[in-house]
Coordinates of C-alpha atoms in Angstrom, one line a residue:
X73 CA -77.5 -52.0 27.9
X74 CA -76.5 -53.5 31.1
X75 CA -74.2 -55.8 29.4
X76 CA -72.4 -52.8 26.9
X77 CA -72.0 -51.1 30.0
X78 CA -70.0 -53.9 31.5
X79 CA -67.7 -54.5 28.4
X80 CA -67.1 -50.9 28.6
X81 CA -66.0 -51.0 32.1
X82 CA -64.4 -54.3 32.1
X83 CA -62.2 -52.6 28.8
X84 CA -61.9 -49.9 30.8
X85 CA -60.6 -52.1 33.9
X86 CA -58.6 -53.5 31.8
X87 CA -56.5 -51.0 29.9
X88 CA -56.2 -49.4 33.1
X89 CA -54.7 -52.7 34.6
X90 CA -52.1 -52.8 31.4
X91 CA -51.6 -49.1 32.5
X92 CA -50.8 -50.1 36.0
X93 CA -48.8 -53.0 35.0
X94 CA -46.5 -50.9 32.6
X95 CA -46.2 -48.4 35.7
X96 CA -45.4 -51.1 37.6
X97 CA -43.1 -52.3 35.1
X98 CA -41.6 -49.0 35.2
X99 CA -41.1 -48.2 38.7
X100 CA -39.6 -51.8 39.2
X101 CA -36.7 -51.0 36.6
X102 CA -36.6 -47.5 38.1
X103 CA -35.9 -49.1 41.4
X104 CA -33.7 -51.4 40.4
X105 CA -31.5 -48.6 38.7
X106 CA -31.6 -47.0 41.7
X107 CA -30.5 -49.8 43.8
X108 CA -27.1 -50.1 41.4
X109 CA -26.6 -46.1 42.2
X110 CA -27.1 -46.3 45.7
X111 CA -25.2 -49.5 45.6
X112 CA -22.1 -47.2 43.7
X113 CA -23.0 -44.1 45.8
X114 CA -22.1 -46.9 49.1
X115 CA -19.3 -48.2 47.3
X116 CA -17.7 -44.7 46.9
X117 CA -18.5 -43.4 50.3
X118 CA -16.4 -46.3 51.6
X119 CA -14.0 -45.2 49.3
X120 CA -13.4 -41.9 50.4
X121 CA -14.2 -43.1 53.9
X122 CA -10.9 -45.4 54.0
X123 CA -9.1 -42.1 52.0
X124 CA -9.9 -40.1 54.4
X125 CA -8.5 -42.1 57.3
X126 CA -5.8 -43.2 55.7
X127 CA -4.8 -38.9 55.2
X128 CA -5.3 -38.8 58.7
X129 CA -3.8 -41.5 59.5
X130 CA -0.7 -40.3 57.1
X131 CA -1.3 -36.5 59.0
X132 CA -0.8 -38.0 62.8
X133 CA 2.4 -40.1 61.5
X134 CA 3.8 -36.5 59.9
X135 CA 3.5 -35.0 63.0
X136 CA 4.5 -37.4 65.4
X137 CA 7.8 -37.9 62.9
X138 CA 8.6 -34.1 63.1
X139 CA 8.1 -33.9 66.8
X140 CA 10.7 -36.5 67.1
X141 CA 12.5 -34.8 64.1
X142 CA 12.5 -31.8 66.3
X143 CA 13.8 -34.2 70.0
X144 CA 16.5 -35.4 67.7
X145 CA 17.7 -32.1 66.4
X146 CA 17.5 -30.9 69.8
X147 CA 19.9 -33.6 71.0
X148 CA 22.0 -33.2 68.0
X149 CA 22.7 -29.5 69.0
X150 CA 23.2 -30.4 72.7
X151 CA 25.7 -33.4 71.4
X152 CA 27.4 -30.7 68.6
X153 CA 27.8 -28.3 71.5
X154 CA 29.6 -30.7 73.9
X155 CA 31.3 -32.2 71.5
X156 CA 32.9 -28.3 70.6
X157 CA 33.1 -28.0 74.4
X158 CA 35.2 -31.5 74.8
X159 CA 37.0 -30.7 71.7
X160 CA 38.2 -26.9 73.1
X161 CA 39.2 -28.3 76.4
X162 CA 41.1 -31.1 75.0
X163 CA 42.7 -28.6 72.5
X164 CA 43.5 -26.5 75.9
X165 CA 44.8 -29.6 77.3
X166 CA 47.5 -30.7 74.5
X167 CA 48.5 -26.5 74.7
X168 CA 49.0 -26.9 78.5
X169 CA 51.0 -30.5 77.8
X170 CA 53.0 -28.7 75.0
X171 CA 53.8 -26.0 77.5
X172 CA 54.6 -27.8 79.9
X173 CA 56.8 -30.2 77.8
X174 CA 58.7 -27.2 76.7
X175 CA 59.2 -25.7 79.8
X176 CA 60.6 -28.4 80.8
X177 CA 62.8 -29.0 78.0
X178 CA 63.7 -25.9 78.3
X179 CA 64.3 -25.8 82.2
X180 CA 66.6 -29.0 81.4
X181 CA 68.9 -26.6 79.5
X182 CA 69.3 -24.1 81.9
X183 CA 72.4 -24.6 84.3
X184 CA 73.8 -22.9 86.9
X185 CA 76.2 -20.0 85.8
X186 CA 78.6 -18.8 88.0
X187 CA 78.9 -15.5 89.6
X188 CA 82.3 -14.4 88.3
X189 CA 81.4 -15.3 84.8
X190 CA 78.5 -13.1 84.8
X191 CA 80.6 -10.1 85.9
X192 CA 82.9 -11.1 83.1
X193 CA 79.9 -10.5 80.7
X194 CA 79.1 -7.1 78.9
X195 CA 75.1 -7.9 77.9
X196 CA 72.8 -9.7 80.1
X197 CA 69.1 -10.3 78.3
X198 CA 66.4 -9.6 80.4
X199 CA 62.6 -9.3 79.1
X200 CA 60.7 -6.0 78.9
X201 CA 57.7 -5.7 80.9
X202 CA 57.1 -2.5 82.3
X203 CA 59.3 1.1 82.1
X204 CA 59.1 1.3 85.8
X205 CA 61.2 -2.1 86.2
X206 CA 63.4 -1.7 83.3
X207 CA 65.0 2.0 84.6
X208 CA 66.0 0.0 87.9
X209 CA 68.5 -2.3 85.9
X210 CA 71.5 -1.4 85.1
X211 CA 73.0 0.3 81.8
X212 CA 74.7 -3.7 80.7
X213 CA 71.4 -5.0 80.6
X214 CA 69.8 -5.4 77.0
X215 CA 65.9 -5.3 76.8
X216 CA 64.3 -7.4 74.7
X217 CA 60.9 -6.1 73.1
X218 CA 58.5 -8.6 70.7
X219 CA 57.0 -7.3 67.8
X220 CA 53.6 -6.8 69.2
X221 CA 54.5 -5.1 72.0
X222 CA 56.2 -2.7 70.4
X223 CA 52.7 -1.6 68.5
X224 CA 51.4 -2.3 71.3
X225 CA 53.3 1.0 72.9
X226 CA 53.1 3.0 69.6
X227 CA 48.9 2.5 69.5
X228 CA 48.9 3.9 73.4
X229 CA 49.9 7.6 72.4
X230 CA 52.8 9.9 72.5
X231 CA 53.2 9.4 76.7
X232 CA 54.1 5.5 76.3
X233 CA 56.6 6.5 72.8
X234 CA 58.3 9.3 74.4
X235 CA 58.7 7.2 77.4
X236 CA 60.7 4.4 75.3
X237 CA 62.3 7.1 73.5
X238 CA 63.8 8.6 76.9
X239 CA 64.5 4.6 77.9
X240 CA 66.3 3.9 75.1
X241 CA 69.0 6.9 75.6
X242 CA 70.5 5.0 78.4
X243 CA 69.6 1.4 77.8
X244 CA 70.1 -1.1 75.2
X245 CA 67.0 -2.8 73.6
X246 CA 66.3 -5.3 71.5
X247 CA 63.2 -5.9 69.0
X248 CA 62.5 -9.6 67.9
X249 CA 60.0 -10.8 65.5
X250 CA 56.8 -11.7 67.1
X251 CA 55.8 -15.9 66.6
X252 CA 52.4 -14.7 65.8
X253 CA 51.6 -14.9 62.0
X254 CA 48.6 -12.9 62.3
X255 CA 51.3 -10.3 62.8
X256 CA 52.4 -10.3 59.3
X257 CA 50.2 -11.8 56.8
X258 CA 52.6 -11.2 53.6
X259 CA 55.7 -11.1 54.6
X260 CA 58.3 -12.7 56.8
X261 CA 59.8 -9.6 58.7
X262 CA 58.6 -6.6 60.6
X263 CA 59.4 -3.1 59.8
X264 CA 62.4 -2.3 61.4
X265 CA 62.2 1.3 60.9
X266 CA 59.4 1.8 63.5
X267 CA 61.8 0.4 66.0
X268 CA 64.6 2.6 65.0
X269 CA 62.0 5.5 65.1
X270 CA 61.6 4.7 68.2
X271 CA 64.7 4.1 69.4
X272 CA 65.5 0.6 69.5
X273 CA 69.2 -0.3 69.0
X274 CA 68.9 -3.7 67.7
X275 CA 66.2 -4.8 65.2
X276 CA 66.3 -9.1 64.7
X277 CA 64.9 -10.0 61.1
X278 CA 65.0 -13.0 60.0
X279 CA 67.6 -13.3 57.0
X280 CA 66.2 -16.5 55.0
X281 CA 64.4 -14.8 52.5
X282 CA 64.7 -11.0 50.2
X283 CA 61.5 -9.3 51.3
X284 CA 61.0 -5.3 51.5
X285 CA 62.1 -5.1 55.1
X286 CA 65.7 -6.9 54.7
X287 CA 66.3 -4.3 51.8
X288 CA 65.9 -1.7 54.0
X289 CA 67.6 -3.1 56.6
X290 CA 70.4 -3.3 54.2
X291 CA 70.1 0.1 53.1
X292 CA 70.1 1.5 56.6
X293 CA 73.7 -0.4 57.2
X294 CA 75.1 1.2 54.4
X295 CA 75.6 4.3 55.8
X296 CA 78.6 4.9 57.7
X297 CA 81.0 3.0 55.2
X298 CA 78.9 -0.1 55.7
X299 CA 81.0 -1.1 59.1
X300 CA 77.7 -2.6 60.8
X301 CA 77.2 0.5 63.2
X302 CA 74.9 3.1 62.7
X303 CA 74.7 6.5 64.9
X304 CA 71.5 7.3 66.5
X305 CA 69.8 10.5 65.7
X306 CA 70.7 13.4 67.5
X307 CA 67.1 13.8 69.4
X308 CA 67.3 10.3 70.4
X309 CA 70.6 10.7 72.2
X310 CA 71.4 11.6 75.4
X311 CA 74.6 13.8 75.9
X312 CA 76.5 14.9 79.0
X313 CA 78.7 17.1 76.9
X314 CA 80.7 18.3 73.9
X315 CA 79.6 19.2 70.3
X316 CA 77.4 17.2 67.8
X317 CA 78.9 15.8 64.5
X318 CA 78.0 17.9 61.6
X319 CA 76.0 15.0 60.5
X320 CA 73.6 14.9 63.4
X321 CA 73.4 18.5 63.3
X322 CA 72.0 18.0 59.6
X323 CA 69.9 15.6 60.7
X324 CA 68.0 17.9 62.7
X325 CA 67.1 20.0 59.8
X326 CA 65.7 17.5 57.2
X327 CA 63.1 18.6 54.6
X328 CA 60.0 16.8 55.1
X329 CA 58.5 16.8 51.5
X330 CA 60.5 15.3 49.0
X331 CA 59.3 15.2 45.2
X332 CA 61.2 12.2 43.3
X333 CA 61.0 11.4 39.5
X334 CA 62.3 8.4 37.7
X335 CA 64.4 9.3 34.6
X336 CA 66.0 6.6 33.2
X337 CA 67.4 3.3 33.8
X338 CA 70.9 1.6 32.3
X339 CA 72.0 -2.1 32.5
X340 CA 69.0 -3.5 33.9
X341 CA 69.4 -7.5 34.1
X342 CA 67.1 -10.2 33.4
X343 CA 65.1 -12.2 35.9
X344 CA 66.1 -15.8 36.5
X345 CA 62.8 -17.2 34.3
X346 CA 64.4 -14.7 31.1
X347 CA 68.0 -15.2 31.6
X348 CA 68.4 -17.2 28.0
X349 CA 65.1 -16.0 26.5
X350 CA 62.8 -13.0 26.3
X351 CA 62.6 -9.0 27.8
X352 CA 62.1 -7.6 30.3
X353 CA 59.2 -5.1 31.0
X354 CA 61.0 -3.0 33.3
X355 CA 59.2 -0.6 35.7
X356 CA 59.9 1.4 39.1
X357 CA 58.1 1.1 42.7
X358 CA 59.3 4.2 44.8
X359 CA 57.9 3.1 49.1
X360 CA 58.6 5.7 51.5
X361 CA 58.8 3.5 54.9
X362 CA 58.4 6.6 57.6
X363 CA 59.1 5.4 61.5
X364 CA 56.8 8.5 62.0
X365 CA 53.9 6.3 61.0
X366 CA 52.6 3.2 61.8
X367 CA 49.8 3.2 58.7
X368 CA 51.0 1.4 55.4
X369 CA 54.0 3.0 53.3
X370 CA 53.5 4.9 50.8
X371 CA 54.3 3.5 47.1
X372 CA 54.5 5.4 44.1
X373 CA 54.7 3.2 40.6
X374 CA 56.2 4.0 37.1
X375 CA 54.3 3.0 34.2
X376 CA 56.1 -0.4 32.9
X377 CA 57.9 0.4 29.6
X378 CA 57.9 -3.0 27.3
X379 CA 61.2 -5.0 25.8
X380 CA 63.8 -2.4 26.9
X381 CA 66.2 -3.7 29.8
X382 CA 69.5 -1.9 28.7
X383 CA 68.5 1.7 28.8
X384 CA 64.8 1.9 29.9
X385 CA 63.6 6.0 30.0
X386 CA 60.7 6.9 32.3
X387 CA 61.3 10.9 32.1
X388 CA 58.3 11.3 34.6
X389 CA 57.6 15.3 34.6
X390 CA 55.6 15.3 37.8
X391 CA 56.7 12.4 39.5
X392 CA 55.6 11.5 43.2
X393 CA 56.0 14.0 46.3
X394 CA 56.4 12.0 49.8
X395 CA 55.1 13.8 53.0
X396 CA 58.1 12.4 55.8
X397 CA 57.2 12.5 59.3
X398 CA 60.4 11.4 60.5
X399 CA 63.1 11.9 58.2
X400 CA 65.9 11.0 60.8
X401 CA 65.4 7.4 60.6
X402 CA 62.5 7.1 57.3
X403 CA 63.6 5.0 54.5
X404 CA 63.5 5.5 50.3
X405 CA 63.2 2.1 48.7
X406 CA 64.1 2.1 44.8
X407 CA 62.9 -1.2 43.1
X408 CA 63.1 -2.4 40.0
X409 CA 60.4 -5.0 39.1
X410 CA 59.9 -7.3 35.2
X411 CA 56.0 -7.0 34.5
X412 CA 54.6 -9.9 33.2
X413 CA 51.3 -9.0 31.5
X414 CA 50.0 -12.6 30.7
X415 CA 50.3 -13.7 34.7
X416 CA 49.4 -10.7 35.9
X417 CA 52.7 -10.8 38.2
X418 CA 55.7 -9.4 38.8
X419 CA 59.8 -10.5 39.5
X420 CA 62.1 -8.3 41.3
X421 CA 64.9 -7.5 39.4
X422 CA 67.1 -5.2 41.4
X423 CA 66.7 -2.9 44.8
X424 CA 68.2 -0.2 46.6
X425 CA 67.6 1.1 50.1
X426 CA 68.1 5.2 50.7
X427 CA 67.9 6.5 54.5
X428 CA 66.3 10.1 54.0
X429 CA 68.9 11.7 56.2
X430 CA 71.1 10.5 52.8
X431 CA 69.6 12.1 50.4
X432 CA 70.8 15.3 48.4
X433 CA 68.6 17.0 46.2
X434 CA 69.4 17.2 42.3
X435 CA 70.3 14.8 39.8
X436 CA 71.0 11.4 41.7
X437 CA 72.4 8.2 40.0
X438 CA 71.1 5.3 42.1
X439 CA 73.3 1.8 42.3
X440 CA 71.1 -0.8 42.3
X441 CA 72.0 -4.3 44.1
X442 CA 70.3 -7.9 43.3
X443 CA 68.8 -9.6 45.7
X444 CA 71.8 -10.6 47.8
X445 CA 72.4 -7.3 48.4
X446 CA 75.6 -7.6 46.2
X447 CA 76.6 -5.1 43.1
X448 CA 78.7 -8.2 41.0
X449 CA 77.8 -10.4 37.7
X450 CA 75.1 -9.0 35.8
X451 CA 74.2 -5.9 38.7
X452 CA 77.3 -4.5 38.5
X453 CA 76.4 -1.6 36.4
X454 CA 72.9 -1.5 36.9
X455 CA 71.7 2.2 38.4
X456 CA 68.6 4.4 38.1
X457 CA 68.7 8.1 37.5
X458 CA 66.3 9.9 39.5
X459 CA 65.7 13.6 40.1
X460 CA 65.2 14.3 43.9
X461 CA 63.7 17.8 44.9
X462 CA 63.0 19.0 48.7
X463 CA 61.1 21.3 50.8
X464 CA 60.3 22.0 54.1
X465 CA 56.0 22.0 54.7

């Protein structure tokens, strides 16, 4: 018994000992599975470790590379901005040498002019400045007046206008164009009717090109036979005695609406670009240039009636009325302009200038004149027939 009892214990032992052992077995491969993941698990951590100080590392560059981004654009701006300072006084420097060189260019011209030649002279030039000085000169002294300062008097009121209104009956003044070209940003004259409104005996255009202002400069001229001298209107005149011309007297009664309509057209040339080939589109622009006004004329246009240059008919019913605040010296310019659809542009065909203190009411045949101011060649014939009606407001 003793000895069945011992097998049994010693199988027992030993199936236990083969259980151990396959435990054993097991935990050993368990642990060595584990040793590979922790060795991985290491691995990675290192990893992402060395990621993560390389991001920071990459973070603290960034930011150390746009604070100097941000030094630099600093200096740029401080650099930019002395640069535009040394550029503005050097620009200020080459205007003070220009001036200077032209002073003295022009100081080398200058010579001394004897004092019995200058009492020999009828005009002496002098520059306006102020009314105050002016009125001290004498009556053979001409002022001169720029562009600009000549707005510059209309924008201050009725005082400063009424004052060169009153200066003008007794002295001579001059208006010149101003060198400014922010003056005159599409054309290259002034309106010379402002300065007549106002005035002015002498108006200096500049004759180089046919722009709106030299047509009604030339239409202004015409009057009085077309000798080159032109009587002021009454109100701007200062008499010591005897009777105004029947003219002036007119004058002083003008209408000051006038309703115009565009009937017809005969003879009406070609433009230079259809001289051999083509028609002409022919259509009317009717300005009113008032010297009451200093705001932008006002323009009245036909509708453009297609291939028809000899004997064009408009036959507007209503046509355009034209409020004139100053019909003493305000100007009616007729035009006759060649529409070109396919451009979107427009050549001057013909033009006539019409002082409002000329015109009579009824049926009115206007002579057009090209762009010499000439009726010859091709113009000779050419006219527009217009119906002119007028009120007082």
């Amino acid at each position: 018994k003793q000895l069945r009892s011992a097998e049994k214990a010693f199988s027992k032992a030993s199936d236990a000992h083969e259980w151990t052992g396959q435990k054993l077995d097991e935990a050993r491969n368990a642990l060595n599975d584990n040793a590979d993941l922790y060795y991985k698990a290491k691995i990675d951590a290192s990893k992402q470790e060395s990621r993560a100080n390389a991001e920071q590392t990459l973070t603290d560059n960034t930011i150390v590379a746009y604070q100097r981004y941000k030094g630099l654009m600093k200096e740029a701006d401080k650099c930019r901005e002395e640069a535009g300072n040394s550029r503005a006084k050097a620009a200020e420097k080459a205007a003070a040498y220009r001036k200077a060189q032209d002073y003295t260019e022009k100081k080398a011209l200058i010579h001394h002019v004897p004092k019995a030649l200058t009492k020999m002279t009828l005009l002496h030039s002098v520059r306006f400045r102020y009314f105050d000085d002016s009125m001290t000169l004498p009556f053979n002294h001409m002022h001169n007046i720029s562009e600009g300062k000549l707005h510059l008097i209309y924008n201050q009121g009725k005082y400063e206008m009424a004052s060169l209104k009153n200066f003008t009956k007794n002295h001579l003044t001059r208006v010149f164009p101003s060198k400014h070209q922010v003056m005159r940003s599409h054309s290259n004259n002034y309106n010379p009717v402002l300065a007549w409104s106002l005035g002015c005996q002498i108006a200096s255009i500049n004759q180089q090109v046919c722009d709106a202002f030299i047509l009604v400069n030339d239409g202004r001229f015409r009057v009085n036979g077309s000798c080159g001298y032109v009587l002021k209107p009454e109100a701007m005149i200062e008499r010591k005695g005897g009777d105004i011309s029947r003219r002036n007297k007119a004058d002083m009664f003008l209408p000051s609406r006038w309703n115009v309509k565009i009937l017809s057209g005969h003879n009406l040339p070609k433009p230079r670009k259809k001289a051999l080939v083509g028609t002409i589109n022919a259509r009317v622009r009717v300005t009113l240039y008032d010297g009451g006004s200093n705001a932008a004329p006002t323009v009245h246009v036909t509708d453009t009636l297609t291939k028809n240059g000899l004997n064009p008919i408009w036959d507007e019913t209503e046509g355009s009325t034209f409020h004139v605040k100053d019909p003493s010296t305000a100007i009616l310019l007729f035009s006759l302009w060649d529409w070109d659809d396919e451009v979107q542009d427009e050549d001057f065909i013909a033009a006539a200038a019409v002082p409002i203190s000329c015109m009579r009411q009824g049926y009115r045949s206007v002579p057009m004149f090209d762009a010499n101011h000439m009726r010859c060649g091709s113009h000779a014939f050419t006219t527009l027939l217009v119906r002119i009606d007028a009120k007082n407001k």
